[in-house]
Tab-separated table of C-alpha atoms and ligand atoms in Angstrom:
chain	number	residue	atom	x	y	z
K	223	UNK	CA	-97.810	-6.102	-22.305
K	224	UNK	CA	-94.602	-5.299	-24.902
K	225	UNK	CA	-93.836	-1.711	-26.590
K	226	UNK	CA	-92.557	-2.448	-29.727
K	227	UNK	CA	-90.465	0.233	-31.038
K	228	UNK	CA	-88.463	-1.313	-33.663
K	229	UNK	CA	-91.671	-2.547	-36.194
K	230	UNK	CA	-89.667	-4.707	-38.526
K	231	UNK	CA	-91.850	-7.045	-40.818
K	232	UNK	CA	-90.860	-9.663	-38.061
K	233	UNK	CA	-92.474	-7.684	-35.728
K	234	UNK	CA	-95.555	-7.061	-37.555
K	235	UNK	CA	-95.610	-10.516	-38.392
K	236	UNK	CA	-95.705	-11.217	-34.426
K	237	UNK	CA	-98.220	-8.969	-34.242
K	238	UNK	CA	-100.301	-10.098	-36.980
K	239	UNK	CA	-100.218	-13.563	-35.030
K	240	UNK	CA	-100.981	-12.279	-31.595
K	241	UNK	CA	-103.997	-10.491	-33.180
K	242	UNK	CA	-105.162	-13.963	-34.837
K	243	UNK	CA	-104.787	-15.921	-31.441
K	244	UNK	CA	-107.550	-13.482	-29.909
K	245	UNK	CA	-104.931	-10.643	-28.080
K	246	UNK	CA	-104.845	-7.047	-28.462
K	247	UNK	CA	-102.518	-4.610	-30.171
K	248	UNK	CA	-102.519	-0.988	-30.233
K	249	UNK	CA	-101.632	0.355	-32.972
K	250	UNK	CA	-100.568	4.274	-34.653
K	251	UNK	CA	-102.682	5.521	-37.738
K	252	UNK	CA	-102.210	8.586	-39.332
K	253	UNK	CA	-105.205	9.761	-37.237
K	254	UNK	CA	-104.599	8.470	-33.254
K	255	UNK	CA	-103.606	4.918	-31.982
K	256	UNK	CA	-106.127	2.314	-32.030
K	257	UNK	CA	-106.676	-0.603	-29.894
K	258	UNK	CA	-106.868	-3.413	-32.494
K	259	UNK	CA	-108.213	-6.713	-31.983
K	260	UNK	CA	-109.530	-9.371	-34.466
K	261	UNK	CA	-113.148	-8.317	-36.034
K	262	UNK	CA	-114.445	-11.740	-35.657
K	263	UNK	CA	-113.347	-12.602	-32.332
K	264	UNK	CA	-116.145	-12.098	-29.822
K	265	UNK	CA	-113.960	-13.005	-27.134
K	266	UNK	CA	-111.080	-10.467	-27.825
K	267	UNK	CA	-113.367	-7.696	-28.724
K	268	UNK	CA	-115.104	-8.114	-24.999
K	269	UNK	CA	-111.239	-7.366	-23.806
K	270	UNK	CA	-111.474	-3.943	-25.779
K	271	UNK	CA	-114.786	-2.742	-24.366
K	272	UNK	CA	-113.037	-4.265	-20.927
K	273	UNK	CA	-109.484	-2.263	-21.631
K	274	UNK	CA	-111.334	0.912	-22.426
K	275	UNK	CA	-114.025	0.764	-19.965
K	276	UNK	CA	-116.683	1.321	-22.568
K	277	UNK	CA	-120.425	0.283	-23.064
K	278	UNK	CA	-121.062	-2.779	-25.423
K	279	UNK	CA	-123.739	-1.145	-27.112
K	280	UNK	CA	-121.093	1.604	-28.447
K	281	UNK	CA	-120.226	0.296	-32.215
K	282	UNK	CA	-116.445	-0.527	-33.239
K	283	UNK	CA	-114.625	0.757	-36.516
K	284	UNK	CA	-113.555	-1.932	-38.258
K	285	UNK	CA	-110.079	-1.370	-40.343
K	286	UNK	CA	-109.025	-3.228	-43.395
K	287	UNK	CA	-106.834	-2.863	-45.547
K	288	UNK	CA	-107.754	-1.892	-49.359
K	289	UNK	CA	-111.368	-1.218	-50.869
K	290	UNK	CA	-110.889	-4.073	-52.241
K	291	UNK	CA	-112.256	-5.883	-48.819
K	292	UNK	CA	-115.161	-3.580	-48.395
K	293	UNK	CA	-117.769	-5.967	-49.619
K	294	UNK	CA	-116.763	-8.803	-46.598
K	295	UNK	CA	-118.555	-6.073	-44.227
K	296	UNK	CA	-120.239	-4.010	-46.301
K	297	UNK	CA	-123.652	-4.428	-48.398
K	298	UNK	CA	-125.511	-2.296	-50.701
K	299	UNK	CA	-122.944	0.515	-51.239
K	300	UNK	CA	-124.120	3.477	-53.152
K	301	UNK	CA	-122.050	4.740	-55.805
K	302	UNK	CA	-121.362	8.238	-53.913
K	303	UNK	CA	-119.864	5.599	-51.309
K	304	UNK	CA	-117.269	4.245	-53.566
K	305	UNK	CA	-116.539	7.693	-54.718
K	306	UNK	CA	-115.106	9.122	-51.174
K	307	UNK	CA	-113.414	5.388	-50.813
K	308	UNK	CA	-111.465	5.856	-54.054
K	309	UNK	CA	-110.745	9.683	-53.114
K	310	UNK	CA	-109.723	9.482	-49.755
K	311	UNK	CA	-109.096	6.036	-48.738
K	312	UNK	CA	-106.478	4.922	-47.693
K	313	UNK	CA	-106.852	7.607	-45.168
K	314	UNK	CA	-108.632	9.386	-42.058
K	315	UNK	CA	-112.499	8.440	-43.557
K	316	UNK	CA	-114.591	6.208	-41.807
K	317	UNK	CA	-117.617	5.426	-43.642
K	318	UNK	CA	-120.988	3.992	-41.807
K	319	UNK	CA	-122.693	1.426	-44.641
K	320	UNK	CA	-125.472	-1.396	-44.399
K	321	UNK	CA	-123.583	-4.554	-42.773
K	322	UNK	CA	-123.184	-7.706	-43.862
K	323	UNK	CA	-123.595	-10.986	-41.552
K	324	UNK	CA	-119.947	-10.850	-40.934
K	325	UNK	CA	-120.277	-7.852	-39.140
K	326	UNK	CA	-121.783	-9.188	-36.018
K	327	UNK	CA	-123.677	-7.502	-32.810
K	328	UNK	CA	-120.639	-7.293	-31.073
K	329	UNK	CA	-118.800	-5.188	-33.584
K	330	UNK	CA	-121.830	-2.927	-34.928
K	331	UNK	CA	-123.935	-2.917	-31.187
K	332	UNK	CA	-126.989	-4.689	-32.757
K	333	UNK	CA	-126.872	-1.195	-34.971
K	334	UNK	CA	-127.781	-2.558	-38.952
K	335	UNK	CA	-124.826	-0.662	-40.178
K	336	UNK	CA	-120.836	-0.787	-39.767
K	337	UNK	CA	-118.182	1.793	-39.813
K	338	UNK	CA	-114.927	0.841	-41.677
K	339	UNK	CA	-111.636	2.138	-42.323
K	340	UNK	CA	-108.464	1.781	-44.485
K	341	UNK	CA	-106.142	4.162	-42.709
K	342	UNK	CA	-102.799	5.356	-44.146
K	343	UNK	CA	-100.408	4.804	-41.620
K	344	UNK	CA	-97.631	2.584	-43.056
K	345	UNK	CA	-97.580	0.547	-39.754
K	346	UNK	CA	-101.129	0.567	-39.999
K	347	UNK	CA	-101.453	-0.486	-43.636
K	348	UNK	CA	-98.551	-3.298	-43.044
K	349	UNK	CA	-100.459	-4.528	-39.916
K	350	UNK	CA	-103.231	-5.064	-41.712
K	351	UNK	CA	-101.697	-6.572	-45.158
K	352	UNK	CA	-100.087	-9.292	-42.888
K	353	UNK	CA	-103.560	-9.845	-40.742
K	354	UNK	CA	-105.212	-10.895	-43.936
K	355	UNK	CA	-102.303	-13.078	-45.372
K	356	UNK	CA	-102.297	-14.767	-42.067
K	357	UNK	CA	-106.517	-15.151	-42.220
K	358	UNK	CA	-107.619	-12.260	-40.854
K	359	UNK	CA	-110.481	-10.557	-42.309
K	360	UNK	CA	-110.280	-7.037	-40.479
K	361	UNK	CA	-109.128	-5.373	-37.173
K	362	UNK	CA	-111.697	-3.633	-35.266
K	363	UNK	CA	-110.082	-0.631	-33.203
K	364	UNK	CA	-111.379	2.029	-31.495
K	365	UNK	CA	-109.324	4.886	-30.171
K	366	UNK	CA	-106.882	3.582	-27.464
K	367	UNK	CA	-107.713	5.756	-24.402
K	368	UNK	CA	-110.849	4.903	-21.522
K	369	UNK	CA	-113.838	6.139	-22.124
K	370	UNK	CA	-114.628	9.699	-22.282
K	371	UNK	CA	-110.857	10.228	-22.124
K	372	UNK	CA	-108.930	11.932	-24.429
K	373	UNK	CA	-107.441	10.174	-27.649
K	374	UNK	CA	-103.491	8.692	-27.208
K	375	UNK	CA	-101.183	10.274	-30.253
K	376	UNK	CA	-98.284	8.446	-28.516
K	377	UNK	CA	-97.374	4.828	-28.115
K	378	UNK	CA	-96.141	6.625	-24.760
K	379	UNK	CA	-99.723	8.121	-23.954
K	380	UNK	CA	-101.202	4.566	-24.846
K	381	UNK	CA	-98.839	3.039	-22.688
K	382	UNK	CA	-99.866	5.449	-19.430
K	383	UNK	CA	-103.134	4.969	-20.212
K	384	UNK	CA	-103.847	1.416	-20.524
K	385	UNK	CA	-100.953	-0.430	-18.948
K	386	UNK	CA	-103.049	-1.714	-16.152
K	387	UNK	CA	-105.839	-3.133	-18.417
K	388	UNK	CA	-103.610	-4.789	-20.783
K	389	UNK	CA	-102.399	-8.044	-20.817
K	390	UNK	CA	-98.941	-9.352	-20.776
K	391	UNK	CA	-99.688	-10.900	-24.475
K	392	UNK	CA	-100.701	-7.922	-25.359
K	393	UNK	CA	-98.529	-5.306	-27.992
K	394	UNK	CA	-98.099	-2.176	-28.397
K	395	UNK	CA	-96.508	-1.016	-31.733
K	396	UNK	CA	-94.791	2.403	-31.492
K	397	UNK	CA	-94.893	4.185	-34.768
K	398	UNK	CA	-94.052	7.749	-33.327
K	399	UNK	CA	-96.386	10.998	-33.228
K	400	UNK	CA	-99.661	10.453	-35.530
K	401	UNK	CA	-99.889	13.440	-38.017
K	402	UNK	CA	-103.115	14.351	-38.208
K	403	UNK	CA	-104.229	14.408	-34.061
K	404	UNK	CA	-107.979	14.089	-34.102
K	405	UNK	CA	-110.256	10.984	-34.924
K	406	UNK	CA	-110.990	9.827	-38.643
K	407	UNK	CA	-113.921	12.211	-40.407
K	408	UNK	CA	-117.159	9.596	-40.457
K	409	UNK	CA	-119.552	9.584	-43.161
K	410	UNK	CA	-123.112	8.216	-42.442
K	411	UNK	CA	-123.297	6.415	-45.839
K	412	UNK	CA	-126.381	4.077	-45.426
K	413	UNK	CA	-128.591	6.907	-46.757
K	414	UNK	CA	-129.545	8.175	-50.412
K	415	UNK	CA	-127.264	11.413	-49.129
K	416	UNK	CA	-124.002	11.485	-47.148
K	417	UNK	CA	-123.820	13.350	-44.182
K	418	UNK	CA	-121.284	13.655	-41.795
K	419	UNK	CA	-121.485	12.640	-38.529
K	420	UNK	CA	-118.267	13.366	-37.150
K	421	UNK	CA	-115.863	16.065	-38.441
K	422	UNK	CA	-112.190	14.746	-39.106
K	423	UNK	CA	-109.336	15.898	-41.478
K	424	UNK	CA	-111.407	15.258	-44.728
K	425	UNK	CA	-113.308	17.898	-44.240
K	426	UNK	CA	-116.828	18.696	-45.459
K	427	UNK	CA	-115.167	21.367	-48.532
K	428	UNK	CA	-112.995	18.341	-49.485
K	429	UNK	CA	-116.469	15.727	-49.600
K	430	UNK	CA	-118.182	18.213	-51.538
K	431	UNK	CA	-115.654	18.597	-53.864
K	432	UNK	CA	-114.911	14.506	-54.575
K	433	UNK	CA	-118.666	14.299	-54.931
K	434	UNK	CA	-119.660	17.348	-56.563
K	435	UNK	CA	-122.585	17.871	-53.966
K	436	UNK	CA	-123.327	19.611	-51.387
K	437	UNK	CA	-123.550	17.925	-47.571
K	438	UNK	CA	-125.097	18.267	-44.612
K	439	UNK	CA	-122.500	17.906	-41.438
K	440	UNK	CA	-124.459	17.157	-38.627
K	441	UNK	CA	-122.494	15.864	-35.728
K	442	UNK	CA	-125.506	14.725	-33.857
K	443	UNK	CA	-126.145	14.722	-30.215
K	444	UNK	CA	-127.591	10.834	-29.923
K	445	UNK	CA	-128.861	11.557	-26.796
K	446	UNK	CA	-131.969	9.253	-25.840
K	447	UNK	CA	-131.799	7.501	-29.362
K	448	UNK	CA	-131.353	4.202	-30.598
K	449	UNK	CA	-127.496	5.008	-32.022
K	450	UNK	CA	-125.015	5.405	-29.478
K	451	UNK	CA	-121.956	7.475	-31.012
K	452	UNK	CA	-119.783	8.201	-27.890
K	453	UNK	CA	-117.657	10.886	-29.839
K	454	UNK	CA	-121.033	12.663	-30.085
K	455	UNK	CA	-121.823	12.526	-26.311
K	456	UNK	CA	-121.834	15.747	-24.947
K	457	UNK	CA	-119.239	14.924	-23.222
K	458	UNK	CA	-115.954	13.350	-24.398
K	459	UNK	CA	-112.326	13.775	-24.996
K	460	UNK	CA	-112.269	15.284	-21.300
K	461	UNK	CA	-108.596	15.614	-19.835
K	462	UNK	CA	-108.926	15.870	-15.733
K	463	UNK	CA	-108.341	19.676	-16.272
K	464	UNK	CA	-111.273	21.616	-16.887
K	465	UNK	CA	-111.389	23.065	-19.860
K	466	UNK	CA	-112.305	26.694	-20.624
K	467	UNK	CA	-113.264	28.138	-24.284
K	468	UNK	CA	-113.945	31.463	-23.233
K	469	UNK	CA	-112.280	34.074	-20.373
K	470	UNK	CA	-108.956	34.246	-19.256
K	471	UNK	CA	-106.449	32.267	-17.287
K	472	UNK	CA	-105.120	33.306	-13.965
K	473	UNK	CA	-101.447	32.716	-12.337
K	474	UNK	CA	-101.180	28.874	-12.635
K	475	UNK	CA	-103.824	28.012	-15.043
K	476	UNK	CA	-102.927	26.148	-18.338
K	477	UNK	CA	-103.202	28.310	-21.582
K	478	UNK	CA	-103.523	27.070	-25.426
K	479	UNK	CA	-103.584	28.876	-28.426
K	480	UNK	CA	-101.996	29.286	-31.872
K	481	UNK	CA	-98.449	30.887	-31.414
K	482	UNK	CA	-99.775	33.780	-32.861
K	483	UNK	CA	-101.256	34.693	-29.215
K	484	UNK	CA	-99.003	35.665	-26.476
K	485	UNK	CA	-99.041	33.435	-23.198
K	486	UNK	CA	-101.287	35.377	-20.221
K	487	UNK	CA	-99.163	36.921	-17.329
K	488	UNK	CA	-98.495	33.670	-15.514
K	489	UNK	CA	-100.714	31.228	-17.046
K	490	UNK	CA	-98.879	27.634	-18.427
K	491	UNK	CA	-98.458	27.153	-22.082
K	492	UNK	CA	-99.336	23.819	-22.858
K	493	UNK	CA	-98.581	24.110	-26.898
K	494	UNK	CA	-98.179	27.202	-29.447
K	495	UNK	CA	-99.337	25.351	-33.028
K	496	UNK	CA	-98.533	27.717	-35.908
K	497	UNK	CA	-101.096	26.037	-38.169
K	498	UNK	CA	-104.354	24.623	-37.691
K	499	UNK	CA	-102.986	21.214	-39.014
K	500	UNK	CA	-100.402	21.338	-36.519
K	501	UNK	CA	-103.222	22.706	-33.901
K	502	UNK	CA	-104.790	19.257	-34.396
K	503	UNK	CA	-101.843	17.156	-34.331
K	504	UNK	CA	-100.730	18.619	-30.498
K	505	UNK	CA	-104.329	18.970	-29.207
K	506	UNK	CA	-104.445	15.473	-27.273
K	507	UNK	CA	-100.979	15.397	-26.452
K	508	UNK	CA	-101.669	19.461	-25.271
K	509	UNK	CA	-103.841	18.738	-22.922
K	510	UNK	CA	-102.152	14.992	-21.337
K	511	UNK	CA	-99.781	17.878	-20.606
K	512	UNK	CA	-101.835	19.875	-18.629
K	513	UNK	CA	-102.947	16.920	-16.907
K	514	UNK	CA	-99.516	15.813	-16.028
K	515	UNK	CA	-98.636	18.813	-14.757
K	516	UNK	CA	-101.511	18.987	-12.210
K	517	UNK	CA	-102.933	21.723	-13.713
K	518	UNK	CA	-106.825	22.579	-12.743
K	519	UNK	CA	-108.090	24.498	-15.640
K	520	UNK	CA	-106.964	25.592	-18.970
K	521	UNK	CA	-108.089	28.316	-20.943
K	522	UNK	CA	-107.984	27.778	-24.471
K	523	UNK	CA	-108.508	30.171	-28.113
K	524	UNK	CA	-110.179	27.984	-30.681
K	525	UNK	CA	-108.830	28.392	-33.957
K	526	UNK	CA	-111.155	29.762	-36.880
K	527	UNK	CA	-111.890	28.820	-40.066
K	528	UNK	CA	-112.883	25.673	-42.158
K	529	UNK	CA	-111.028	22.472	-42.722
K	530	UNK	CA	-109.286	20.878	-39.896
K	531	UNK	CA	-110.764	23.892	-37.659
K	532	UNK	CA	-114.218	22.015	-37.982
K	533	UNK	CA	-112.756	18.851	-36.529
K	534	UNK	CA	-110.798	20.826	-33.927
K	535	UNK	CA	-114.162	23.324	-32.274
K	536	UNK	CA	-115.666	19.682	-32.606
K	537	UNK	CA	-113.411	18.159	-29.809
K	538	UNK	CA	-113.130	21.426	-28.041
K	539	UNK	CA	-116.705	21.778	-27.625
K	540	UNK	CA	-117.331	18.377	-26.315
K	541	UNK	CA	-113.897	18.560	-23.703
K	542	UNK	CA	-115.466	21.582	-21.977
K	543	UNK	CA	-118.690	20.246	-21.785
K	544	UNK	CA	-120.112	20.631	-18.139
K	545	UNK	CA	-120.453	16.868	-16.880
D	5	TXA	O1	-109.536	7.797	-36.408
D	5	TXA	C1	-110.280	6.929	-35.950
D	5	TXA	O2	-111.437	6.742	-36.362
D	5	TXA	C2	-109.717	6.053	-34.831
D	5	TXA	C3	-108.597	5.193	-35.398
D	5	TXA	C4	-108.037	4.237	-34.391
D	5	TXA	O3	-109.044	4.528	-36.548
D	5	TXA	N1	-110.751	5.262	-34.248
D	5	TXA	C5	-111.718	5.798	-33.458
D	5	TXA	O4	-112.574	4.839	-32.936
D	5	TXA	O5	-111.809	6.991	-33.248
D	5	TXA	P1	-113.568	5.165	-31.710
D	5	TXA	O6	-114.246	3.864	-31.413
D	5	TXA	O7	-112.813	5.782	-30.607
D	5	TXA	O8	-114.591	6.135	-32.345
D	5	TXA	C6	-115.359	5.641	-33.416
D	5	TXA	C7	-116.671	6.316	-33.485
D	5	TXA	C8	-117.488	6.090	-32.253
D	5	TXA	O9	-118.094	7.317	-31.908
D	5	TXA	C9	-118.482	5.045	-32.709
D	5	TXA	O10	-119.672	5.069	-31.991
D	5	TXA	C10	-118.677	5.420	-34.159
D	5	TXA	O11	-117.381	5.728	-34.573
D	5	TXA	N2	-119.158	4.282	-34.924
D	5	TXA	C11	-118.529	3.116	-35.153
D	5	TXA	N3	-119.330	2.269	-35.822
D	5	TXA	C12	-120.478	2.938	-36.035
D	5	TXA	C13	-121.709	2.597	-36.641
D	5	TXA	N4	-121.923	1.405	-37.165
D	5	TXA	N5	-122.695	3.528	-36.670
D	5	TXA	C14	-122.500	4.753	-36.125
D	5	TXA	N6	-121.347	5.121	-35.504
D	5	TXA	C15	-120.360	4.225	-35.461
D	6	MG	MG1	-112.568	7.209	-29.212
């Protein structure tokens, strides 16, 4: 496996190429890093589920690179549809829609419908132009981390976690810290009504207002059902600390908040956001801290509020879930 930290259009070109001859490439989006591998490949997307360590029956995003490409994966695609694409893509939106036959069991997990992507990152967006000049017809990428783990916002935390899985043709492109910190919003489009399914930074105000309608956001709990949606597991985004949303940390136990709180007598900042963007963007990376630091528990004060704060409670929630 190579870091690349210089991504000149050589090096996305190289990349581009390794992604066409079946390896994988991690990638930064504006959201977290993905694990990208060719869409169509059946072969390299068994190395992602293999890499992360996740069930086959768990569907893939896939990522391309304009609306323009949408129809290749997507059928039937109500108006409303269109309407978020042209407000919010390029950008952290994933939206679930009927699938077409290039969208194959391996990609979807024999589900009828596929999730897809154009995300902003310039890396990203380059990655993706040069994919399709060079054949490519999309990158399927789900977060780079194992399963259940939390979400890398670092080349660096991609490279800790999944250095042993990867290959030596494999890339990773360094494109620094991602900006917004949590997963892409997804939209359950393959109904007459779109409903959210997992909270992200467009948030459900924003929807409403590009649509002019009001949504339902209803992060379900797929437990026992037919749709498998591992970010709405009960459980996910777990760092090895435990984490604690309520009570109060002790001498030696991790501590996260806005900086607006003071740090506990003897308890471990792992990050002091002043914003609830920037809450987002240093969640992950917050608690690989704690992690790294051996740390056993860490007490953490949600922030409150709409917007991003959705996305954040979302994660939060599901990281202190009793496993
Ligand atoms: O921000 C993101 O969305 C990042 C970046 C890399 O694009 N990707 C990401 O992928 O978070 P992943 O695989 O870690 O999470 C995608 C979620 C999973 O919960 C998956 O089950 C769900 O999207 N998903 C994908 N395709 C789906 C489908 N056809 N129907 C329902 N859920 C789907
Ligand atoms: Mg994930």
């Amino acid at each position: 496996m190579s870091i690349i930290s210089n991504c000149t259009a050589d090096a996305i070109n190289d990349a581009a190429a390794a992604l066409i001859k079946g390896d994988l490439v991690a990638f930064p989006t504006e959201t977290v890093y993905g694990l990208g591998a060719d869409a169509t490949n059946k072969a390299a997307i068994g190395k992602i589920y293999n890499v992360k360590g996740r069930p086959t029956d768990h569907p893939l995003i896939v990522h391309i690179s304009s609306l323009a490409k949408l129809d290749k994966w997507a059928r039937d695609i109500p108006e409303y549809a269109l309407n978020l694409a042209r407000a919010f893509w390029p950008g952290p939106m994933t939206l679930i829609l009927p699938r077409t036959d290039l969208a194959k069991n391996f990609i979807t997990g024999g589900q009828d419908n596929v999730g897809v992507r154009v995300p902003s990152h310039t890396i990203a967006l380059s990655l993706l132009k040069e994919f399709e000049n060079q054949g490519g017809l999309g990158i399927a990428a789900p977060s780079a981390n194992r399963f259940g783990a939390v979400s890398p916002t670092t080349a660096k935390a991609v490279e800790i976690e999944l250095v042993e899985f990867l290959s030596v043709d494999d890339q990773i492109l360094d494109g620094g810290p991602c900006l917004v910190g949590v997963e892409s919003t997804i939209i359950d489009c393959s109904q007459n009504k779109p409903s959210i399914l997992r909270p992200g930074a467009i948030s459900k105000e924003m929807i409403e207002d590009a649509l002019d309608v009001s949504i339902g956001l209803n992060t379900p709990i797929f437990k026992g059902t037919q749709i498998k949606v591992p970010g709405s597991l009960e459980s996910h985004y777990t760092p090895n600390a435990k984490v604690f949303l309520t009570g109060s940390p002790t001498v030696g136990d991790g501590f996260l908040a806005l900086n607006s709180f003071t740090t506990p007598l003897g308890a471990v900042r792992v990050a002091a956001p002043k914003t609830n963007e920037e809450y987002a963007q240093v969640l992950y990376e917050a608690f690989r801290l704690a992690d790294l630091k051996g740390l056993k528990r860490v007490f953490v004060i949600p922030p409150t509020g709409d917007g991003i704060a959705v996305a954040i409670n979302d994660r939060l929630i599901k990281s202190a879930f009793e496993k």
